[in-house]
Amino acid sequence: MKEPASENKPKIGVFSLTGCAGDQLMILNLEDTLIELLSKFEIKSFQEASSYSENIRLDIAFVEGSVSTEHDLEKLKEIRDKSSLLVAIGDCAVNGCVQAMRNSQTSIAERMLDVYGVEDNIYRALEPKGIGEYVRVDFEIPGCPVEKEEVFNTLISLLNGDPPLIPDYPVCVECKLNGYPCVIIEEGKPCLGPIITAGCDARCPSLGLDCVGCRGPIKGETNAKAELEALRKRGYPDKYIINRLRFFAGNFPDIRILGERKNSKGEK
């Protein structure tokens, strides 16, 4: 079969804001599959893979990392302006992730003083947030890091002109489908599976471990207060549960509110 002309191949860019680059590494972990996919599109920028970059109009831009500085925000707006589709990859880009765990609990000035010994915002820092807080995002791939199979399926879907399919049900469903025992009921562990987006094939519960929430809460369906009540009944203190909920989802509204209520009572 004749390969499509270069000018007809979708042009793709992979970009990073404030983050660990783990999501870019997961794309590189596609290895031979990625090489095969290269016959279907052109990569014009990929920070973790190559210093080569072309500042041109893109069909699809993948962005990882949170908006944590004014520089991040400027870069994000530039990417959005030159891209037809924008895909947030990883929890940092989706909702701020670990970097946002202390949002609403400490100010930028307090963090600057704790870390750098000055109150002036010398690094133009912002409260870490997902990219959707600032620009239109077409699709989101959750995870810390993302699942490489999910990235592959997203690429194939977009190349075919279809929207990618991301699970909108909890990790508990995958536990049931795989026949894993419930670690909350059977072992009393503080599993967050009931409110966390599936897609990992319940990896942690499959090993007898409790879900820590690395794929983020299910948007529009998560009941953080009910999760708090369920774990409270099993003897876990509120502070521990809320901190656990905030670890990957400090910006999630229901979880943020729980933390603010505790702080209003003088708890840190």
PDB file of C-alpha atoms in Angstrom:
ATOM      1  CA  MET A   1       0.000   0.000   0.000  1.00  0.00           C
ATOM      2  CA  LYS A   2       1.334   3.407  -0.944  1.00  0.00           C
ATOM      3  CA  GLU A   3       2.271   5.613   1.995  1.00  0.00           C
ATOM      4  CA  PRO A   4       0.327   8.900   2.288  1.00  0.00           C
ATOM      5  CA  ALA A   5       2.189  11.973   1.092  1.00  0.00           C
ATOM      6  CA  SER A   6       4.074  13.738   3.874  1.00  0.00           C
ATOM      7  CA  GLU A   7       2.040  16.919   3.524  1.00  0.00           C
ATOM      8  CA  ASN A   8      -1.184  14.926   4.077  1.00  0.00           C
ATOM      9  CA  LYS A   9      -0.093  13.280   7.321  1.00  0.00           C
ATOM     10  CA  PRO A  10      -1.492  14.794  10.534  1.00  0.00           C
ATOM     11  CA  LYS A  11       1.077  16.958  12.270  1.00  0.00           C
ATOM     12  CA  ILE A  12       1.499  16.256  15.967  1.00  0.00           C
ATOM     13  CA  GLY A  13       3.317  17.945  18.843  1.00  0.00           C
ATOM     14  CA  VAL A  14       3.985  16.652  22.364  1.00  0.00           C
ATOM     15  CA  PHE A  15       4.624  19.361  24.947  1.00  0.00           C
ATOM     16  CA  SER A  16       5.399  19.623  28.649  1.00  0.00           C
ATOM     17  CA  LEU A  17       4.563  22.268  31.232  1.00  0.00           C
ATOM     18  CA  THR A  18       5.374  21.798  34.932  1.00  0.00           C
ATOM     19  CA  GLY A  19       5.612  18.067  35.533  1.00  0.00           C
ATOM     20  CA  CYS A  20       7.930  15.074  35.699  1.00  0.00           C
ATOM     21  CA  ALA A  21       7.757  14.126  31.975  1.00  0.00           C
ATOM     22  CA  GLY A  22       6.429  10.695  32.960  1.00  0.00           C
ATOM     23  CA  ASP A  23       3.587  10.901  30.468  1.00  0.00           C
ATOM     24  CA  GLN A  24       5.980  11.613  27.618  1.00  0.00           C
ATOM     25  CA  LEU A  25       8.031   8.606  28.700  1.00  0.00           C
ATOM     26  CA  MET A  26       4.911   6.429  28.533  1.00  0.00           C
ATOM     27  CA  ILE A  27       4.449   7.504  24.907  1.00  0.00           C
ATOM     28  CA  LEU A  28       8.066   6.547  24.212  1.00  0.00           C
ATOM     29  CA  ASN A  29       7.373   3.206  25.917  1.00  0.00           C
ATOM     30  CA  LEU A  30       5.132   2.361  22.960  1.00  0.00           C
ATOM     31  CA  GLU A  31       8.491   1.570  21.309  1.00  0.00           C
ATOM     32  CA  ASP A  32       8.024  -0.549  18.157  1.00  0.00           C
ATOM     33  CA  THR A  33       4.350   0.377  17.996  1.00  0.00           C
ATOM     34  CA  LEU A  34       5.264   4.061  18.004  1.00  0.00           C
ATOM     35  CA  ILE A  35       7.717   3.517  15.151  1.00  0.00           C
ATOM     36  CA  GLU A  36       4.940   1.874  13.157  1.00  0.00           C
ATOM     37  CA  LEU A  37       2.598   4.758  13.930  1.00  0.00           C
ATOM     38  CA  LEU A  38       5.154   7.227  12.603  1.00  0.00           C
ATOM     39  CA  SER A  39       4.174   6.165   9.100  1.00  0.00           C
ATOM     40  CA  LYS A  40       0.738   7.663   9.781  1.00  0.00           C
ATOM     41  CA  PHE A  41       1.668  11.085  11.177  1.00  0.00           C
ATOM     42  CA  GLU A  42       4.500  13.563  11.536  1.00  0.00           C
ATOM     43  CA  ILE A  43       5.915  14.586  14.897  1.00  0.00           C
ATOM     44  CA  LYS A  44       6.888  18.242  14.741  1.00  0.00           C
ATOM     45  CA  SER A  45       7.814  18.655  18.402  1.00  0.00           C
ATOM     46  CA  PHE A  46       8.466  16.134  21.188  1.00  0.00           C
ATOM     47  CA  GLN A  47      10.549  17.565  24.013  1.00  0.00           C
ATOM     48  CA  GLU A  48      11.457  14.267  25.699  1.00  0.00           C
ATOM     49  CA  ALA A  49      12.365  12.518  22.454  1.00  0.00           C
ATOM     50  CA  SER A  50      14.325  15.122  20.510  1.00  0.00           C
ATOM     51  CA  SER A  51      15.612  18.685  20.578  1.00  0.00           C
ATOM     52  CA  TYR A  52      14.197  19.095  17.047  1.00  0.00           C
ATOM     53  CA  SER A  53      11.102  21.263  16.928  1.00  0.00           C
ATOM     54  CA  GLU A  54       9.126  23.112  14.274  1.00  0.00           C
ATOM     55  CA  ASN A  55       6.938  26.045  15.247  1.00  0.00           C
ATOM     56  CA  ILE A  56       4.118  25.361  12.791  1.00  0.00           C
ATOM     57  CA  ARG A  57       0.368  24.762  12.756  1.00  0.00           C
ATOM     58  CA  LEU A  58      -0.485  21.374  14.347  1.00  0.00           C
ATOM     59  CA  ASP A  59      -3.396  19.027  13.865  1.00  0.00           C
ATOM     60  CA  ILE A  60      -3.041  17.539  17.353  1.00  0.00           C
ATOM     61  CA  ALA A  61      -1.137  18.804  20.399  1.00  0.00           C
ATOM     62  CA  PHE A  62      -0.600  16.600  23.440  1.00  0.00           C
ATOM     63  CA  VAL A  63       0.198  18.551  26.610  1.00  0.00           C
ATOM     64  CA  GLU A  64       1.398  17.141  29.923  1.00  0.00           C
ATOM     65  CA  GLY A  65       2.090  19.031  33.138  1.00  0.00           C
ATOM     66  CA  SER A  66       0.155  21.596  35.134  1.00  0.00           C
ATOM     67  CA  VAL A  67       0.012  25.352  34.724  1.00  0.00           C
ATOM     68  CA  SER A  68       2.178  26.341  37.694  1.00  0.00           C
ATOM     69  CA  THR A  69       3.891  29.493  36.420  1.00  0.00           C
ATOM     70  CA  GLU A  70       3.047  32.436  34.217  1.00  0.00           C
ATOM     71  CA  HIS A  71       5.564  31.008  31.735  1.00  0.00           C
ATOM     72  CA  ASP A  72       3.515  27.770  31.605  1.00  0.00           C
ATOM     73  CA  LEU A  73       0.401  29.797  30.874  1.00  0.00           C
ATOM     74  CA  GLU A  74       2.046  31.766  28.087  1.00  0.00           C
ATOM     75  CA  LYS A  75       3.373  28.564  26.518  1.00  0.00           C
ATOM     76  CA  LEU A  76      -0.017  26.836  26.814  1.00  0.00           C
ATOM     77  CA  LYS A  77      -1.875  29.672  25.103  1.00  0.00           C
ATOM     78  CA  GLU A  78       0.640  29.604  22.254  1.00  0.00           C
ATOM     79  CA  ILE A  79       0.144  25.830  21.850  1.00  0.00           C
ATOM     80  CA  ARG A  80      -3.639  26.223  21.883  1.00  0.00           C
ATOM     81  CA  ASP A  81      -3.531  28.963  19.260  1.00  0.00           C
ATOM     82  CA  LYS A  82      -1.551  26.853  16.797  1.00  0.00           C
ATOM     83  CA  SER A  83      -3.368  23.504  17.324  1.00  0.00           C
ATOM     84  CA  SER A  84      -6.624  22.188  15.894  1.00  0.00           C
ATOM     85  CA  LEU A  85      -7.042  19.648  18.714  1.00  0.00           C
ATOM     86  CA  LEU A  86      -5.589  19.844  22.204  1.00  0.00           C
ATOM     87  CA  VAL A  87      -5.302  16.704  24.346  1.00  0.00           C
ATOM     88  CA  ALA A  88      -4.402  16.875  28.052  1.00  0.00           C
ATOM     89  CA  ILE A  89      -2.302  13.845  28.974  1.00  0.00           C
ATOM     90  CA  GLY A  90      -1.838  12.851  32.596  1.00  0.00           C
ATOM     91  CA  ASP A  91      -3.347  14.086  35.830  1.00  0.00           C
ATOM     92  CA  CYS A  92      -1.133  17.174  36.052  1.00  0.00           C
ATOM     93  CA  ALA A  93      -2.597  18.471  32.795  1.00  0.00           C
ATOM     94  CA  VAL A  94      -6.104  17.251  33.645  1.00  0.00           C
ATOM     95  CA  ASN A  95      -6.470  18.635  37.175  1.00  0.00           C
ATOM     96  CA  GLY A  96      -3.122  19.665  38.682  1.00  0.00           C
ATOM     97  CA  CYS A  97      -2.355  16.324  40.362  1.00  0.00           C
ATOM     98  CA  VAL A  98       0.249  16.113  43.161  1.00  0.00           C
ATOM     99  CA  GLN A  99       1.369  19.704  42.638  1.00  0.00           C
ATOM    100  CA  ALA A 100      -2.107  20.898  43.618  1.00  0.00           C
ATOM    101  CA  MET A 101      -2.431  18.960  46.865  1.00  0.00           C
ATOM    102  CA  ARG A 102      -1.849  22.069  48.999  1.00  0.00           C
ATOM    103  CA  ASN A 103      -3.944  24.446  46.889  1.00  0.00           C
ATOM    104  CA  SER A 104      -6.314  26.542  49.023  1.00  0.00           C
ATOM    105  CA  GLN A 105      -4.364  25.482  52.136  1.00  0.00           C
ATOM    106  CA  THR A 106      -1.238  27.626  51.738  1.00  0.00           C
ATOM    107  CA  SER A 107      -0.604  30.768  49.708  1.00  0.00           C
ATOM    108  CA  ILE A 108       2.068  31.229  47.036  1.00  0.00           C
ATOM    109  CA  ALA A 109       3.855  33.632  49.399  1.00  0.00           C
ATOM    110  CA  GLU A 110       3.906  31.007  52.163  1.00  0.00           C
ATOM    111  CA  ARG A 111       5.313  28.388  49.779  1.00  0.00           C
ATOM    112  CA  MET A 112       7.983  30.773  48.498  1.00  0.00           C
ATOM    113  CA  LEU A 113       8.996  31.516  52.091  1.00  0.00           C
ATOM    114  CA  ASP A 114       9.078  27.828  53.082  1.00  0.00           C
ATOM    115  CA  VAL A 115      11.103  26.708  50.052  1.00  0.00           C
ATOM    116  CA  TYR A 116      13.216  29.708  49.029  1.00  0.00           C
ATOM    117  CA  GLY A 117      13.229  31.867  52.143  1.00  0.00           C
ATOM    118  CA  VAL A 118      11.603  34.860  50.410  1.00  0.00           C
ATOM    119  CA  GLU A 119       7.999  35.987  50.104  1.00  0.00           C
ATOM    120  CA  ASP A 120       8.450  37.642  46.715  1.00  0.00           C
ATOM    121  CA  ASN A 121       7.102  35.576  43.818  1.00  0.00           C
ATOM    122  CA  ILE A 122      10.455  35.534  42.027  1.00  0.00           C
ATOM    123  CA  TYR A 123       9.511  32.604  39.797  1.00  0.00           C
ATOM    124  CA  ARG A 124       6.139  34.001  38.673  1.00  0.00           C
ATOM    125  CA  ALA A 125       4.476  30.996  40.267  1.00  0.00           C
ATOM    126  CA  LEU A 126       0.759  30.294  40.041  1.00  0.00           C
ATOM    127  CA  GLU A 127      -1.418  27.946  42.060  1.00  0.00           C
ATOM    128  CA  PRO A 128      -1.049  24.669  40.067  1.00  0.00           C
ATOM    129  CA  LYS A 129      -4.086  23.874  37.922  1.00  0.00           C
ATOM    130  CA  GLY A 130      -5.016  21.709  34.970  1.00  0.00           C
ATOM    131  CA  ILE A 131      -4.786  23.233  31.510  1.00  0.00           C
ATOM    132  CA  GLY A 132      -8.570  23.207  31.092  1.00  0.00           C
ATOM    133  CA  GLU A 133      -8.774  26.012  33.647  1.00  0.00           C
ATOM    134  CA  TYR A 134      -7.215  28.346  31.090  1.00  0.00           C
ATOM    135  CA  VAL A 135      -7.869  27.075  27.558  1.00  0.00           C
ATOM    136  CA  ARG A 136     -10.297  24.832  25.703  1.00  0.00           C
ATOM    137  CA  VAL A 137      -9.285  21.177  25.949  1.00  0.00           C
ATOM    138  CA  ASP A 138     -10.749  18.740  23.429  1.00  0.00           C
ATOM    139  CA  PHE A 139      -9.883  15.455  25.158  1.00  0.00           C
ATOM    140  CA  GLU A 140      -8.309  14.276  28.411  1.00  0.00           C
ATOM    141  CA  ILE A 141      -6.305  11.131  29.184  1.00  0.00           C
ATOM    142  CA  PRO A 142      -6.052  10.638  32.973  1.00  0.00           C
ATOM    143  CA  GLY A 143      -3.327   8.885  34.911  1.00  0.00           C
ATOM    144  CA  CYS A 144      -0.114   9.457  36.847  1.00  0.00           C
ATOM    145  CA  PRO A 145       1.357   8.447  34.534  1.00  0.00           C
ATOM    146  CA  VAL A 146      -1.013   7.673  31.653  1.00  0.00           C
ATOM    147  CA  GLU A 147      -1.461   4.097  30.436  1.00  0.00           C
ATOM    148  CA  LYS A 148       0.492   3.673  27.198  1.00  0.00           C
ATOM    149  CA  GLU A 149      -2.303   1.557  25.703  1.00  0.00           C
ATOM    150  CA  GLU A 150      -4.713   4.423  26.296  1.00  0.00           C
ATOM    151  CA  VAL A 151      -2.379   6.798  24.465  1.00  0.00           C
ATOM    152  CA  PHE A 152      -2.129   4.344  21.570  1.00  0.00           C
ATOM    153  CA  ASN A 153      -5.913   3.945  21.356  1.00  0.00           C
ATOM    154  CA  THR A 154      -6.340   7.730  21.486  1.00  0.00           C
ATOM    155  CA  LEU A 155      -3.879   8.185  18.633  1.00  0.00           C
ATOM    156  CA  ILE A 156      -5.653   5.587  16.509  1.00  0.00           C
ATOM    157  CA  SER A 157      -9.072   7.086  17.248  1.00  0.00           C
ATOM    158  CA  LEU A 158      -7.976  10.616  16.389  1.00  0.00           C
ATOM    159  CA  LEU A 159      -6.191   9.489  13.228  1.00  0.00           C
ATOM    160  CA  ASN A 160      -9.463   7.862  12.164  1.00  0.00           C
ATOM    161  CA  GLY A 161     -11.460  10.972  13.033  1.00  0.00           C
ATOM    162  CA  ASP A 162     -13.161   9.398  16.065  1.00  0.00           C
ATOM    163  CA  PRO A 163     -13.278  10.679  19.661  1.00  0.00           C
ATOM    164  CA  PRO A 164     -11.163   8.545  22.025  1.00  0.00           C
ATOM    165  CA  LEU A 165     -12.975   6.341  24.520  1.00  0.00           C
ATOM    166  CA  ILE A 166     -11.948   7.023  28.117  1.00  0.00           C
ATOM    167  CA  PRO A 167     -13.669   5.073  30.947  1.00  0.00           C
ATOM    168  CA  ASP A 168     -16.313   6.974  32.883  1.00  0.00           C
ATOM    169  CA  TYR A 169     -16.787   4.332  35.585  1.00  0.00           C
ATOM    170  CA  PRO A 170     -14.823   3.552  38.781  1.00  0.00           C
ATOM    171  CA  VAL A 171     -11.914   1.199  39.380  1.00  0.00           C
ATOM    172  CA  CYS A 172     -14.349  -0.983  41.358  1.00  0.00           C
ATOM    173  CA  VAL A 173     -15.934  -2.085  38.073  1.00  0.00           C
ATOM    174  CA  GLU A 174     -12.590  -3.451  36.880  1.00  0.00           C
ATOM    175  CA  CYS A 175     -12.129  -5.233  40.206  1.00  0.00           C
ATOM    176  CA  LYS A 176     -15.495  -6.946  39.769  1.00  0.00           C
ATOM    177  CA  LEU A 177     -14.821  -7.840  36.131  1.00  0.00           C
ATOM    178  CA  ASN A 178     -11.503  -9.420  37.104  1.00  0.00           C
ATOM    179  CA  GLY A 179     -12.927 -11.192  40.144  1.00  0.00           C
ATOM    180  CA  TYR A 180     -10.637  -9.435  42.624  1.00  0.00           C
ATOM    181  CA  PRO A 181     -11.751  -9.364  46.290  1.00  0.00           C
ATOM    182  CA  CYS A 182     -12.693  -5.923  47.587  1.00  0.00           C
ATOM    183  CA  VAL A 183      -9.780  -4.701  49.694  1.00  0.00           C
ATOM    184  CA  ILE A 184     -12.108  -2.336  51.581  1.00  0.00           C
ATOM    185  CA  ILE A 185     -14.534  -5.050  52.658  1.00  0.00           C
ATOM    186  CA  GLU A 186     -12.132  -7.974  52.943  1.00  0.00           C
ATOM    187  CA  GLU A 187      -9.133  -6.183  54.468  1.00  0.00           C
ATOM    188  CA  GLY A 188     -10.424  -2.800  55.611  1.00  0.00           C
ATOM    189  CA  LYS A 189      -7.883  -0.912  53.508  1.00  0.00           C
ATOM    190  CA  PRO A 190      -8.506   2.770  52.627  1.00  0.00           C
ATOM    191  CA  CYS A 191      -9.122   2.082  48.934  1.00  0.00           C
ATOM    192  CA  LEU A 192     -10.264   5.006  46.760  1.00  0.00           C
ATOM    193  CA  GLY A 193     -11.468   2.730  43.963  1.00  0.00           C
ATOM    194  CA  PRO A 194     -15.169   3.686  44.349  1.00  0.00           C
ATOM    195  CA  ILE A 195     -14.525   7.264  43.163  1.00  0.00           C
ATOM    196  CA  ILE A 196     -11.496   6.928  40.869  1.00  0.00           C
ATOM    197  CA  THR A 197     -11.592   6.692  37.064  1.00  0.00           C
ATOM    198  CA  ALA A 198     -10.994   3.193  35.733  1.00  0.00           C
ATOM    199  CA  GLY A 199      -8.586   2.334  32.943  1.00  0.00           C
ATOM    200  CA  CYS A 200      -5.684   0.750  34.834  1.00  0.00           C
ATOM    201  CA  ASP A 201      -7.329  -2.705  34.953  1.00  0.00           C
ATOM    202  CA  ALA A 202      -7.381  -2.354  38.764  1.00  0.00           C
ATOM    203  CA  ARG A 203      -3.611  -2.856  38.912  1.00  0.00           C
ATOM    204  CA  CYS A 204      -3.189  -2.111  42.618  1.00  0.00           C
ATOM    205  CA  PRO A 205      -6.128  -4.183  43.902  1.00  0.00           C
ATOM    206  CA  SER A 206      -4.888  -7.059  41.703  1.00  0.00           C
ATOM    207  CA  LEU A 207      -1.786  -7.065  43.926  1.00  0.00           C
ATOM    208  CA  GLY A 208      -3.811  -6.814  47.136  1.00  0.00           C
ATOM    209  CA  LEU A 209      -3.086  -3.099  47.444  1.00  0.00           C
ATOM    210  CA  ASP A 210      -5.574  -0.278  47.865  1.00  0.00           C
ATOM    211  CA  CYS A 211      -6.190   2.235  45.097  1.00  0.00           C
ATOM    212  CA  VAL A 212      -4.429   5.541  45.851  1.00  0.00           C
ATOM    213  CA  GLY A 213      -6.362   7.490  43.213  1.00  0.00           C
ATOM    214  CA  CYS A 214      -3.652   8.134  40.623  1.00  0.00           C
ATOM    215  CA  ARG A 215      -6.156   8.338  37.725  1.00  0.00           C
ATOM    216  CA  GLY A 216      -8.170  11.056  39.410  1.00  0.00           C
ATOM    217  CA  PRO A 217     -11.858  11.211  40.409  1.00  0.00           C
ATOM    218  CA  ILE A 218     -14.649  10.535  37.924  1.00  0.00           C
ATOM    219  CA  LYS A 219     -15.812  13.955  36.789  1.00  0.00           C
ATOM    220  CA  GLY A 220     -19.456  14.699  37.445  1.00  0.00           C
ATOM    221  CA  GLU A 221     -20.092  11.462  39.333  1.00  0.00           C
ATOM    222  CA  THR A 222     -17.707  11.346  42.290  1.00  0.00           C
ATOM    223  CA  ASN A 223     -19.103  11.569  45.821  1.00  0.00           C
ATOM    224  CA  ALA A 224     -16.056  12.428  47.912  1.00  0.00           C
ATOM    225  CA  LYS A 225     -18.158  12.963  51.027  1.00  0.00           C
ATOM    226  CA  ALA A 226     -19.549   9.413  50.791  1.00  0.00           C
ATOM    227  CA  GLU A 227     -16.000   8.042  50.425  1.00  0.00           C
ATOM    228  CA  LEU A 228     -14.993  10.017  53.525  1.00  0.00           C
ATOM    229  CA  GLU A 229     -17.947   8.577  55.474  1.00  0.00           C
ATOM    230  CA  ALA A 230     -17.217   5.010  54.327  1.00  0.00           C
ATOM    231  CA  LEU A 231     -13.572   5.133  55.374  1.00  0.00           C
ATOM    232  CA  ARG A 232     -14.389   7.009  58.584  1.00  0.00           C
ATOM    233  CA  LYS A 233     -16.642   4.101  59.600  1.00  0.00           C
ATOM    234  CA  ARG A 234     -13.649   1.797  59.172  1.00  0.00           C
ATOM    235  CA  GLY A 235     -11.655   3.773  61.716  1.00  0.00           C
ATOM    236  CA  TYR A 236      -9.626   6.115  59.553  1.00  0.00           C
ATOM    237  CA  PRO A 237      -9.364   9.715  60.845  1.00  0.00           C
ATOM    238  CA  ASP A 238     -10.731  12.520  58.701  1.00  0.00           C
ATOM    239  CA  LYS A 239      -7.349  14.228  58.331  1.00  0.00           C
ATOM    240  CA  TYR A 240      -5.770  11.050  56.918  1.00  0.00           C
ATOM    241  CA  ILE A 241      -8.632  10.435  54.474  1.00  0.00           C
ATOM    242  CA  ILE A 242      -8.768  14.024  53.230  1.00  0.00           C
ATOM    243  CA  ASN A 243      -4.998  14.158  52.735  1.00  0.00           C
ATOM    244  CA  ARG A 244      -5.216  10.896  50.829  1.00  0.00           C
ATOM    245  CA  LEU A 245      -8.011  12.292  48.656  1.00  0.00           C
ATOM    246  CA  ARG A 246      -6.077  15.512  48.033  1.00  0.00           C
ATOM    247  CA  PHE A 247      -2.850  13.749  47.025  1.00  0.00           C
ATOM    248  CA  PHE A 248      -3.896  13.429  43.379  1.00  0.00           C
ATOM    249  CA  ALA A 249      -7.030  15.591  43.399  1.00  0.00           C
ATOM    250  CA  GLY A 250      -6.498  18.776  45.387  1.00  0.00           C
ATOM    251  CA  ASN A 251      -8.317  20.809  42.733  1.00  0.00           C
ATOM    252  CA  PHE A 252     -11.359  18.528  42.517  1.00  0.00           C
ATOM    253  CA  PRO A 253     -14.220  20.704  43.881  1.00  0.00           C
ATOM    254  CA  ASP A 254     -15.818  18.243  46.340  1.00  0.00           C
ATOM    255  CA  ILE A 255     -12.431  17.191  47.724  1.00  0.00           C
ATOM    256  CA  ARG A 256     -11.192  20.762  47.941  1.00  0.00           C
ATOM    257  CA  ILE A 257     -14.285  21.740  49.924  1.00  0.00           C
ATOM    258  CA  LEU A 258     -13.716  18.921  52.422  1.00  0.00           C
ATOM    259  CA  GLY A 259     -10.172  20.165  53.023  1.00  0.00           C
ATOM    260  CA  GLU A 260     -11.283  23.767  53.411  1.00  0.00           C
ATOM    261  CA  ARG A 261     -13.894  22.765  55.999  1.00  0.00           C
ATOM    262  CA  LYS A 262     -11.266  21.001  58.058  1.00  0.00           C
ATOM    263  CA  ASN A 263      -8.925  23.975  57.845  1.00  0.00           C
ATOM    264  CA  SER A 264     -11.714  26.297  58.968  1.00  0.00           C
ATOM    265  CA  LYS A 265     -11.782  24.267  62.196  1.00  0.00           C
ATOM    266  CA  GLY A 266      -8.082  24.902  62.740  1.00  0.00           C
ATOM    267  CA  GLU A 267      -6.748  21.613  61.361  1.00  0.00           C
ATOM    268  CA  LYS A 268      -3.693  21.578  59.064  1.00  0.00           C
TER     269      LYS A 268
END
